Tab-separated table of C-alpha atoms in Angstrom:
chain	number	residue	atom	x	y	z
A	1	UNK	CA	93.818	132.533	84.628
A	2	UNK	CA	90.802	134.108	86.287
A	3	UNK	CA	89.012	132.685	89.330
A	4	UNK	CA	85.253	132.422	89.424
A	5	UNK	CA	84.924	134.314	92.702
A	6	UNK	CA	81.497	132.841	93.473
A	7	UNK	CA	82.948	129.324	93.533
A	8	UNK	CA	86.611	130.072	94.346
A	9	UNK	CA	87.863	127.930	91.466
A	10	UNK	CA	89.074	128.587	87.921
A	11	UNK	CA	86.685	130.251	85.524
A	12	UNK	CA	86.289	127.625	82.776
A	13	UNK	CA	85.485	130.302	80.193
A	14	UNK	CA	88.889	131.967	80.692
A	15	UNK	CA	91.146	130.903	77.791
A	16	UNK	CA	94.159	130.910	80.157
A	17	UNK	CA	92.695	128.127	82.298
A	18	UNK	CA	94.696	124.974	81.406
A	19	UNK	CA	92.727	122.570	79.213
A	20	UNK	CA	93.328	119.751	81.671
A	21	UNK	CA	91.501	121.703	84.371
A	22	UNK	CA	88.536	122.257	82.087
A	23	UNK	CA	88.341	118.620	80.957
A	24	UNK	CA	87.097	117.157	84.225
A	25	UNK	CA	84.821	119.869	85.503
A	26	UNK	CA	81.569	118.007	84.827
A	27	UNK	CA	82.718	114.552	85.891
A	28	UNK	CA	80.747	112.939	88.669
A	29	UNK	CA	80.629	115.883	91.003
A	30	UNK	CA	84.288	116.284	91.934
A	31	UNK	CA	87.018	118.765	91.171
A	32	UNK	CA	90.549	119.392	92.381
A	33	UNK	CA	92.116	122.382	94.087
A	34	UNK	CA	95.154	123.062	96.247
A	35	UNK	CA	94.793	122.579	99.987
A	36	UNK	CA	94.627	125.787	102.036
A	37	UNK	CA	95.522	126.469	105.641
A	38	UNK	CA	91.822	127.175	106.217
A	39	UNK	CA	91.202	123.478	105.406
A	40	UNK	CA	93.070	122.343	108.524
A	41	UNK	CA	89.997	121.249	110.511
A	42	UNK	CA	88.515	119.348	107.547
A	43	UNK	CA	91.857	117.718	106.703
A	44	UNK	CA	92.260	116.631	110.310
A	45	UNK	CA	88.733	115.194	110.473
A	46	UNK	CA	89.160	113.265	107.217
A	47	UNK	CA	92.500	111.725	108.216
A	48	UNK	CA	91.721	111.180	111.899
A	49	UNK	CA	90.208	107.778	111.137
A	50	UNK	CA	92.204	104.524	111.267
A	51	UNK	CA	89.958	103.043	108.549
A	52	UNK	CA	91.200	105.660	106.069
A	53	UNK	CA	94.773	104.516	106.748
A	54	UNK	CA	94.126	100.774	106.381
A	55	UNK	CA	95.238	100.678	102.719
A	56	UNK	CA	97.938	103.337	102.870
A	57	UNK	CA	101.624	102.385	102.814
A	58	UNK	CA	102.145	104.403	106.002
A	59	UNK	CA	100.828	103.137	109.313
A	60	UNK	CA	98.180	105.203	111.093
A	61	UNK	CA	100.194	107.640	113.218
A	62	UNK	CA	97.542	107.895	115.918
A	63	UNK	CA	95.449	110.973	116.482
A	64	UNK	CA	96.011	113.667	113.861
A	65	UNK	CA	96.481	116.918	115.741
A	66	UNK	CA	95.622	120.326	114.356
A	67	UNK	CA	99.345	121.173	114.172
A	68	UNK	CA	100.067	117.947	112.283
A	69	UNK	CA	97.252	118.635	109.821
A	70	UNK	CA	98.499	122.201	109.294
A	71	UNK	CA	102.060	120.907	108.720
A	72	UNK	CA	100.886	118.294	106.207
A	73	UNK	CA	98.961	120.933	104.280
A	74	UNK	CA	102.026	123.205	104.283
A	75	UNK	CA	104.195	120.375	102.937
A	76	UNK	CA	101.633	119.567	100.261
A	77	UNK	CA	101.631	123.119	98.939
A	78	UNK	CA	105.336	123.955	99.212
A	79	UNK	CA	107.299	120.902	98.049
A	80	UNK	CA	108.371	120.811	94.398
A	81	UNK	CA	108.656	117.017	94.068
A	82	UNK	CA	104.885	116.550	94.010
A	83	UNK	CA	101.533	118.115	93.249
A	84	UNK	CA	98.812	117.594	95.844
A	85	UNK	CA	95.159	118.502	95.492
A	86	UNK	CA	92.144	118.459	97.741
A	87	UNK	CA	89.346	116.490	96.109
A	88	UNK	CA	86.148	118.484	96.309
A	89	UNK	CA	82.551	117.438	96.047
A	90	UNK	CA	80.661	120.660	95.675
A	91	UNK	CA	82.328	123.028	98.128
A	92	UNK	CA	83.395	120.251	100.528
A	93	UNK	CA	86.861	118.677	100.638
A	94	UNK	CA	86.409	114.893	100.751
A	95	UNK	CA	89.922	113.546	100.179
A	96	UNK	CA	93.232	114.010	98.449
A	97	UNK	CA	95.065	113.013	95.291
A	98	UNK	CA	98.832	113.344	94.885
A	99	UNK	CA	101.162	113.107	91.933
A	100	UNK	CA	104.777	112.445	93.036
A	101	UNK	CA	107.495	112.847	90.444
A	102	UNK	CA	110.560	110.633	90.222
A	103	UNK	CA	112.653	113.462	88.741
A	104	UNK	CA	112.918	116.865	90.382
A	105	UNK	CA	113.923	118.572	87.135
A	106	UNK	CA	111.800	119.802	84.256
A	107	UNK	CA	112.100	116.474	82.426
A	108	UNK	CA	109.614	114.580	84.564
A	109	UNK	CA	108.902	111.365	82.654
A	110	UNK	CA	107.442	109.279	85.487
A	111	UNK	CA	105.124	109.937	88.400
A	112	UNK	CA	103.228	107.976	91.025
A	113	UNK	CA	99.601	108.760	91.778
A	114	UNK	CA	98.241	108.177	95.276
A	115	UNK	CA	94.910	109.111	96.805
A	116	UNK	CA	92.526	108.719	99.703
A	117	UNK	CA	88.967	109.675	100.585
A	118	UNK	CA	87.363	110.279	103.949
A	119	UNK	CA	85.342	107.226	104.990
A	120	UNK	CA	82.025	109.109	104.795
A	121	UNK	CA	82.627	109.482	101.028
A	122	UNK	CA	83.510	105.887	100.137
A	123	UNK	CA	81.303	104.128	97.591
A	124	UNK	CA	79.895	107.321	96.043
A	125	UNK	CA	81.778	107.268	92.717
A	126	UNK	CA	84.195	110.033	93.698
A	127	UNK	CA	87.294	107.870	93.187
A	128	UNK	CA	85.948	106.807	89.821
A	129	UNK	CA	85.873	110.481	88.807
A	130	UNK	CA	89.059	111.773	90.448
A	131	UNK	CA	91.531	109.281	88.940
A	132	UNK	CA	90.696	109.898	85.247
A	133	UNK	CA	90.525	113.648	85.929
A	134	UNK	CA	93.925	113.677	87.638
A	135	UNK	CA	95.477	111.404	85.015
A	136	UNK	CA	94.329	113.608	82.121
A	137	UNK	CA	95.428	116.698	83.986
A	138	UNK	CA	98.883	115.219	84.654
A	139	UNK	CA	99.482	114.255	81.019
A	140	UNK	CA	98.170	117.600	79.744
A	141	UNK	CA	100.127	119.743	82.186
A	142	UNK	CA	103.410	117.782	81.984
A	143	UNK	CA	104.369	117.187	78.374
A	144	UNK	CA	107.432	115.060	79.242
A	145	UNK	CA	105.381	112.730	81.448
A	146	UNK	CA	105.211	109.271	79.858
A	147	UNK	CA	104.137	106.942	82.674
A	148	UNK	CA	102.072	107.125	85.857
A	149	UNK	CA	102.107	104.289	88.382
A	150	UNK	CA	99.925	103.484	91.369
A	151	UNK	CA	100.680	101.093	94.230
A	152	UNK	CA	97.617	99.311	95.639
A	153	UNK	CA	97.229	97.339	98.869
A	154	UNK	CA	96.476	93.656	98.107
A	155	UNK	CA	93.054	93.818	99.806
A	156	UNK	CA	91.969	97.122	98.262
A	157	UNK	CA	89.936	95.749	95.360
A	158	UNK	CA	87.900	98.968	95.056
A	159	UNK	CA	91.028	100.978	94.319
A	160	UNK	CA	92.226	98.383	91.804
A	161	UNK	CA	88.864	98.604	89.977
A	162	UNK	CA	89.015	102.415	89.943
A	163	UNK	CA	92.456	102.304	88.331
A	164	UNK	CA	91.474	99.656	85.784
A	165	UNK	CA	88.364	101.631	84.823
A	166	UNK	CA	90.589	104.696	84.323
A	167	UNK	CA	92.813	102.802	81.864
A	168	UNK	CA	95.565	101.635	84.217
A	169	UNK	CA	96.756	98.038	83.925
A	170	UNK	CA	98.259	95.701	86.493
A	171	UNK	CA	101.980	95.414	85.752
A	172	UNK	CA	103.488	93.606	88.719
A	173	UNK	CA	103.120	92.275	92.227
A	174	UNK	CA	105.751	93.386	94.708
A	175	UNK	CA	107.191	90.801	97.126
A	176	UNK	CA	104.870	92.207	99.820
A	177	UNK	CA	101.924	91.482	97.430
A	178	UNK	CA	101.118	95.163	96.795
A	179	UNK	CA	99.942	95.615	93.213
A	180	UNK	CA	101.678	97.954	90.770
A	181	UNK	CA	99.403	99.552	88.168
A	182	UNK	CA	100.484	101.839	85.355
A	183	UNK	CA	99.218	103.913	82.490
A	184	UNK	CA	101.313	105.315	79.660
A	185	UNK	CA	100.785	108.342	77.476
């Protein structure tokens, strides 16, 4: 796969670029790429906001330091149990989407999608574009994958709508009232 050096992303004309990467390139001004160590300051700024954490399963850890941001980026790019991408609007990273696999082997039949956007980018249609793009990419790149789930905070109606619009359906409510959405191949 060749990189378009002017944009530092895959060249869509290259036949070796996975189809799933080409499918979402025109969707509502967002694309996905791996985080880089050079993204540390942006990553820290995006996550250093308690409002961004309000619907995450983890509690806000307090101020995100530069070292913490660098460590989180390193984990996102080195661990084999998940795939993590920076969500980009133009050349700017605005959030993250993650696909975590239940099986560490090659026969990965289930995954969980999770995502967040920096508060400055809420309400701009980015989530509406990134979830279908990531879902298509996951099914195209992982042939054994049969099911993707998402866990949504009970008060996060925007996230629930994004998932429903992307073809996910509400499957269950956990005892803590978090909603479980899923989509199948």
